[in-house]
Short mmCIF file of C-alpha atoms in Angstrom, two decimals:
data_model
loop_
_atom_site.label_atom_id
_atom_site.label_comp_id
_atom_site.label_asym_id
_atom_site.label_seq_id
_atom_site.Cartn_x
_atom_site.Cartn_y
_atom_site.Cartn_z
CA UNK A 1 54.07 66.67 -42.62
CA UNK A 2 55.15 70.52 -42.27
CA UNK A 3 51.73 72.86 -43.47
CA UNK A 4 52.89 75.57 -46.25
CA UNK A 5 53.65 78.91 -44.35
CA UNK A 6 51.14 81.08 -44.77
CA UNK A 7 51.35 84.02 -47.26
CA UNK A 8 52.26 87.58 -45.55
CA UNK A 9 48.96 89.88 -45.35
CA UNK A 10 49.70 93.63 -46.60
CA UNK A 11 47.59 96.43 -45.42
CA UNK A 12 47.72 100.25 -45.81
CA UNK A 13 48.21 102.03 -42.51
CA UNK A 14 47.95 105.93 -42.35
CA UNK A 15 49.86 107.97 -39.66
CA UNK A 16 48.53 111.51 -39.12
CA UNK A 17 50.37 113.26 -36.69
CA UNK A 18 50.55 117.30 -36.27
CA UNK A 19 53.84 117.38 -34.68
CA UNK A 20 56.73 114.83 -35.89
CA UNK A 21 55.05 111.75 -35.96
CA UNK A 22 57.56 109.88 -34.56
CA UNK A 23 55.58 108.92 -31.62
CA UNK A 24 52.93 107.54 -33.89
CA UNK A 25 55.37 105.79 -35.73
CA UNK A 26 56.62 104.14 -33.13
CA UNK A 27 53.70 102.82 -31.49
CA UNK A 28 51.95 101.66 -35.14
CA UNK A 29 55.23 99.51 -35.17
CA UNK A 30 54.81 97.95 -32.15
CA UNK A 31 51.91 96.80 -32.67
CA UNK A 32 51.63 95.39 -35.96
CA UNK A 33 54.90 93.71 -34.86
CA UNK A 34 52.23 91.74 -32.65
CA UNK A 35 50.65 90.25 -35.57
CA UNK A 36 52.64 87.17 -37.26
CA UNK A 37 52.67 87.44 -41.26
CA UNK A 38 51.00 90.80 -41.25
CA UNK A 39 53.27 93.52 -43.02
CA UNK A 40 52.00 97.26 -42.62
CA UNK A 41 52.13 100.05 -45.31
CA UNK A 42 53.49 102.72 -44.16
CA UNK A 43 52.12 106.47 -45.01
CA UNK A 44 53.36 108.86 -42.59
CA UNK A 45 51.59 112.37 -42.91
CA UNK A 46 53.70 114.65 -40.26
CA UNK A 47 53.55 118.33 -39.11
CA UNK A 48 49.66 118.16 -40.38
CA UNK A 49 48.32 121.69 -39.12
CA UNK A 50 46.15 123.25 -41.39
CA UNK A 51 42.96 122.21 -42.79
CA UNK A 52 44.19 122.54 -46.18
CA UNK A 53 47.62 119.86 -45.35
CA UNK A 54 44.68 117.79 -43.87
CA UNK A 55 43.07 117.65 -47.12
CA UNK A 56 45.89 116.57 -48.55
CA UNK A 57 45.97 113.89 -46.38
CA UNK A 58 43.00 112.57 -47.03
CA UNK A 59 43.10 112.61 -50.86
CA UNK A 60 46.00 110.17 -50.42
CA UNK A 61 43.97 108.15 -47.96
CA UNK A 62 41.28 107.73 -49.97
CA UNK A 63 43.95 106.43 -53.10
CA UNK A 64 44.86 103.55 -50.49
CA UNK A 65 42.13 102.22 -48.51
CA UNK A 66 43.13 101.01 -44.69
CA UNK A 67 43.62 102.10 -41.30
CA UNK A 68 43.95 105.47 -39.66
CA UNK A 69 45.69 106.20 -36.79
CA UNK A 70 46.05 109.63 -35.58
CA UNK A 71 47.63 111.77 -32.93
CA UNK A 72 45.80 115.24 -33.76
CA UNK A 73 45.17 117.73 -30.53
CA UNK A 74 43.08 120.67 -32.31
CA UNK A 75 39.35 119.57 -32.07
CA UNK A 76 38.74 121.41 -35.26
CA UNK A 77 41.18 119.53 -37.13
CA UNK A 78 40.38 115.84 -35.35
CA UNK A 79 36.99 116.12 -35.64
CA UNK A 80 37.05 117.06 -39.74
CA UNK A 81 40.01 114.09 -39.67
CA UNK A 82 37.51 111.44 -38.53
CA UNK A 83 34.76 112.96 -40.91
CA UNK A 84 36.48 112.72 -43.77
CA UNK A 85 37.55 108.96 -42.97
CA UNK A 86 33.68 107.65 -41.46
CA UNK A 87 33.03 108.96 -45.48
CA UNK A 88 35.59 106.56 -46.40
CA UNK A 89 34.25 104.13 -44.42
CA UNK A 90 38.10 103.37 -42.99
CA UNK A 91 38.98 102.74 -39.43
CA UNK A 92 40.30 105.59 -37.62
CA UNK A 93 42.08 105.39 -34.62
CA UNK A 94 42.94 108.12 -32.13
CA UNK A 95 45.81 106.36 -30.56
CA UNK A 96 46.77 108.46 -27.66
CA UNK A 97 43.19 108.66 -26.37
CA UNK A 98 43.13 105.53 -23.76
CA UNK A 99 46.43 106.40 -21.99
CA UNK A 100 45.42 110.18 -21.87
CA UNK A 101 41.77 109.11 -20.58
CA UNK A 102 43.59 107.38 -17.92
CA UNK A 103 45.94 109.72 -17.10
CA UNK A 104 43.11 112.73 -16.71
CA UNK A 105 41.13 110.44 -14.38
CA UNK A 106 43.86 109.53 -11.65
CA UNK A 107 45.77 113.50 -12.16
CA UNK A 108 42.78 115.25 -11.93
CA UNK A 109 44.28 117.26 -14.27
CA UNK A 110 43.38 119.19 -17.69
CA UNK A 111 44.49 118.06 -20.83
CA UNK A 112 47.03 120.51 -22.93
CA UNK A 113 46.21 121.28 -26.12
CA UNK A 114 49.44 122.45 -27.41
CA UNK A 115 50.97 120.89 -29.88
CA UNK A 116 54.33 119.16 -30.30
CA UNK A 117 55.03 119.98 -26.38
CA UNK A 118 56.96 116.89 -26.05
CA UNK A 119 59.53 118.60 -28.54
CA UNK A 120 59.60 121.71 -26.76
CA UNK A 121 63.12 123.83 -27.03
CA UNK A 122 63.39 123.21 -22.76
CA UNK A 123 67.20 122.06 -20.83
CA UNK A 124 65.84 118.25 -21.94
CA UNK A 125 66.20 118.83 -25.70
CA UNK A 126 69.29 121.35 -25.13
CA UNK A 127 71.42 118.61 -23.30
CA UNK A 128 70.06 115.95 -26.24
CA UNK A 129 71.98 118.35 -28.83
CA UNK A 130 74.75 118.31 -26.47
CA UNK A 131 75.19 114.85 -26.29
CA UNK A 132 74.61 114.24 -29.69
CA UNK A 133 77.88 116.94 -30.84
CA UNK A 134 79.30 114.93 -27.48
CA UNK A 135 78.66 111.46 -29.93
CA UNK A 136 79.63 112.71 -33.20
CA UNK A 137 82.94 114.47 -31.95
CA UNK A 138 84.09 111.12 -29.85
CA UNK A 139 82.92 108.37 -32.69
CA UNK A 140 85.84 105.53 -33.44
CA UNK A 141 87.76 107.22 -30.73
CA UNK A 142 88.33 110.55 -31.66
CA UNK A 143 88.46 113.10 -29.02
CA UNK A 144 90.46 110.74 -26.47
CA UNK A 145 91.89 113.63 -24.48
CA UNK A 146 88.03 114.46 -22.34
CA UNK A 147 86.53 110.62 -22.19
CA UNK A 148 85.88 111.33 -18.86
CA UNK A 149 83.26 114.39 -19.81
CA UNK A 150 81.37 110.86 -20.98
CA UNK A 151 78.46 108.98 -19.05
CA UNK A 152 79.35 105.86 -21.02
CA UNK A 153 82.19 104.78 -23.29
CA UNK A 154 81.30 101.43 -25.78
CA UNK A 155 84.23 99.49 -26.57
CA UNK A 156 84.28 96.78 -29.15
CA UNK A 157 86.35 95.01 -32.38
CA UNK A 158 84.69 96.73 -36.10
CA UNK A 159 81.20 96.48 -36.59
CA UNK A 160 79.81 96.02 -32.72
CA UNK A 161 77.60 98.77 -33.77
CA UNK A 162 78.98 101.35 -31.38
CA UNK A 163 78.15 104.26 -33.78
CA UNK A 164 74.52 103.91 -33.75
CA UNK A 165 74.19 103.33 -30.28
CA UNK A 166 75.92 106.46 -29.06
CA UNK A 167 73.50 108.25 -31.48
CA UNK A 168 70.71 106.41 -30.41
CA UNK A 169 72.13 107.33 -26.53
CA UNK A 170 72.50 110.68 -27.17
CA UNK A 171 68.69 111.29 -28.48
CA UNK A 172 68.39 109.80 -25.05
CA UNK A 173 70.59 112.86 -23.57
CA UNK A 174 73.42 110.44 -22.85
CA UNK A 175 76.78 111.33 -23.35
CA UNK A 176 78.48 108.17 -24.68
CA UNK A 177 81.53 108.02 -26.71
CA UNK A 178 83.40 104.78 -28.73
CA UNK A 179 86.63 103.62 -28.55
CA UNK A 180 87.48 100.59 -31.09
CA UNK A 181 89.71 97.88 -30.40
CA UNK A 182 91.79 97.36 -33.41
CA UNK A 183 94.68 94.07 -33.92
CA UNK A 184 97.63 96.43 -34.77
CA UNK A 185 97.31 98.94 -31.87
CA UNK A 186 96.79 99.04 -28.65
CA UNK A 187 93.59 101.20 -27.13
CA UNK A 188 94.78 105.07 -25.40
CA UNK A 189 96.02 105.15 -21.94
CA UNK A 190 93.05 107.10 -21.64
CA UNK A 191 90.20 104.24 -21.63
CA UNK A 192 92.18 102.68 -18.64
CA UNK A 193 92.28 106.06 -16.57
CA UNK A 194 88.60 106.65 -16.13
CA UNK A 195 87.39 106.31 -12.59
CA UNK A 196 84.16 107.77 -13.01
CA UNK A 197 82.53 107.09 -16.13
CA UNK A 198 81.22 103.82 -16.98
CA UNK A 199 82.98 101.51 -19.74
CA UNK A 200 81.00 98.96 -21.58
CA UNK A 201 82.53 96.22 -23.81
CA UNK A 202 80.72 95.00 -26.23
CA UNK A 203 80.79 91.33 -27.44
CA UNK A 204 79.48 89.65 -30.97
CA UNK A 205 80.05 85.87 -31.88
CA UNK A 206 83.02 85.42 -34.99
CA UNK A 207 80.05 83.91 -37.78
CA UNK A 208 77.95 86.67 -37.08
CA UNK A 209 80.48 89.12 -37.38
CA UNK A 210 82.22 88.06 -40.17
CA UNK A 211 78.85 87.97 -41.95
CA UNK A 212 78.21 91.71 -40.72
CA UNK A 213 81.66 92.97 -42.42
CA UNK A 214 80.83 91.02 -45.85
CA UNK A 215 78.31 93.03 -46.20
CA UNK A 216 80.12 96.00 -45.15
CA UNK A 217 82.76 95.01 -47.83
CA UNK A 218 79.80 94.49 -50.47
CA UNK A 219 78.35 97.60 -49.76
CA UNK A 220 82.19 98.95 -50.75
CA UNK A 221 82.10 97.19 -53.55
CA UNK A 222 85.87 95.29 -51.79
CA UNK A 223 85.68 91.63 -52.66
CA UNK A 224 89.51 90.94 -51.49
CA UNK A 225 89.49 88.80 -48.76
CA UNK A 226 91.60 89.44 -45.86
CA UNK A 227 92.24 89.25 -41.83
CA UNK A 228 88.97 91.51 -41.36
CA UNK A 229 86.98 88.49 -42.38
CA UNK A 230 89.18 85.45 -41.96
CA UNK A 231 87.48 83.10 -39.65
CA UNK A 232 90.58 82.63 -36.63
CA UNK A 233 91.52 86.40 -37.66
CA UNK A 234 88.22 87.37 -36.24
CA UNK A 235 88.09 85.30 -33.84
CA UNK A 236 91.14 85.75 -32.18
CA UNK A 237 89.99 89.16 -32.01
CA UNK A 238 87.00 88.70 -30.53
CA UNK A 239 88.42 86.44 -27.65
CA UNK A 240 90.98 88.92 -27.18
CA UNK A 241 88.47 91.70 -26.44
CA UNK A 242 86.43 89.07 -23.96
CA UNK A 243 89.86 88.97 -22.18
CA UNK A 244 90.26 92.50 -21.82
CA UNK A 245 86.91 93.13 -20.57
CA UNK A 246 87.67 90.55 -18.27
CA UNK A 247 90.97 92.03 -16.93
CA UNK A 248 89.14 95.38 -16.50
CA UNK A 249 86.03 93.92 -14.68
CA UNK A 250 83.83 96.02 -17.50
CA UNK A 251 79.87 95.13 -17.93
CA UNK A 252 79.78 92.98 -21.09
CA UNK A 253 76.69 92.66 -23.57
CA UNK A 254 76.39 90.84 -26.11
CA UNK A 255 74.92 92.40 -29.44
CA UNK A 256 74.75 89.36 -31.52
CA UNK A 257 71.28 88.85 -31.65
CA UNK A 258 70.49 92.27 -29.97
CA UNK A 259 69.16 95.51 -32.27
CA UNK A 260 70.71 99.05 -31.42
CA UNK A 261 67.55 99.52 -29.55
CA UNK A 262 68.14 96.56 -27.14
CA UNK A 263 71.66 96.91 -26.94
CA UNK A 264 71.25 100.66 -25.70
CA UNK A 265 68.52 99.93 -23.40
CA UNK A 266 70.66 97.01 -21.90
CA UNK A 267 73.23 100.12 -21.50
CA UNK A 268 71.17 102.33 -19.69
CA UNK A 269 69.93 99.60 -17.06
CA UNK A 270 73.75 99.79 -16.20
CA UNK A 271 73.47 103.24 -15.76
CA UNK A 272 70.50 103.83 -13.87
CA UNK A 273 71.95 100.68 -12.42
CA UNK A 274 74.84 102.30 -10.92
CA UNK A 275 78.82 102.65 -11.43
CA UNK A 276 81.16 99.43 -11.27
CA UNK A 277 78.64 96.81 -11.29
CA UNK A 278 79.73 94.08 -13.46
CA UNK A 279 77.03 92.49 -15.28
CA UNK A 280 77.14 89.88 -18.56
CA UNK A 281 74.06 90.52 -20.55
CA UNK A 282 73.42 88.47 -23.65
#
């Protein structure tokens, strides 16, 4: 006898960050993904500098008791944030303060108490806007001519998610471009050329796939039904790109069950990895 599932707990979490946030954000995620049946509420209070945008913040806190979890470097302002939230009698949660702690102690070092320095206009963010034009400009193989100005190409049948993974790439300053492999044409002369960038096919099972570009076709508002999401259609096309991954001796991964996340980190391991090493992730 199977007991019920249990019923999903909701919670308000509050995310007070003076720079983007995005940091908090990420970590709040990660965590609460930790906790099974527990779904988070997000509030996400960004760019919170002032005491009068702190204010603000709190009003809303107090509308929606829960947990706060900050990220705020001026004293002034941290100290009146966890004020303000001991009165609400709320959790609050400075959530850089361990690893920093930890960090002082073996550097030896003082703490910075600029803010947003991580986002600072230095070579690092100036390549990540170059890599990200790099993305946009070579998406569903446009810009053919220069692939080999690219640290990685992704090559893969419709709806591999290549897009989003070059974006996702280039926010990590990697140049990556897409080429897609499409039943009535062949892919350029170019893709076969390069001798010093690194190509990566990517792989998807047919069910999954054809479930993927139903809901592409949905979100269209198509409901004809065609090759794109007949069952041997697709995969014929799939095996057919396996094949020529094969022939080429390119690293294969396999995004069926992978997010954009996963499948780019699985792409930079190749990178950092080296050139020409042939590796079948999935």
């Amino acid at each position: 006898m199977t007991s019920p599932s249990r019923i999903a707990t909701y919670f308000h979490v509050h995310l007070v960050s003076d720079s983007t946030g995005e940091t908090l954000n990420a970590m709040a995620r990660a965590v609460c993904a930790r906790f099974e049946n527990v779904l988070p509420i997000e509030h996400i209070y960004a760019l919170v500098r002032s005491p009068r945008q702190l204010e603000r913040a709190l009003t809303d806190i107090e509308e929606a008791p829960g947990v706060v979890i900050h990220t705020i470097v001026d004293d002034q302002l941290r100290t009146a944030l966890e004020e303000g939230v001991r009165r609400l009698d709320m959790p609050c949660i400075a959530a850089l303060d361990p690893l920093v702690s930890s960090l002082q102690r073996y550097l030896g070092a003082s703490i910075s108490r600029r803010v947003g320095v991580q986002h600072a206009l230095d070579n690092d963010y100036f390549n990540r806007m170059d890599a990200l034009n790099y993305a946009i400009g070579h998406d569903d193989g446009q810009g053919g001519q220069d692939l080999e100005q690219a640290d990685v190409v992704l090559v893969g049948v419709s709806r591999t998610s290549k897009t989003p993974t070059c974006i996702y790439l280039a926010h990590r300053g990697v140049r990556a471009a897409n080429v897609p492999l499409v039943p009535t044409r062949p892919p350029p002369e170019k893709l076969f050329e390069l001798k010093n960038t690194l190509v990566v096919g990517l792989t998807i099972s047919p069910d999954r796939l054809i479930q993927i570009r139903r809901n592409r076709l949905l979100s269209l508002k198509e409901d004809r039904e065609s090759s794109y999401i007949d069952i041997e259609a697709v995969r014929e096309e799939t095996v057919k790109a396996r094949r020529l991954y094969e022939r080429q001796g390119w690293p294969v991964i396999d995004v069926t069950r992978r997010s954009v996340e996963e499948t780019a980190a699985s792409v930079l391991n190749l990178l950092h990895g080296g050139h020409g090493q042939v590796e079948v992730l999935g």
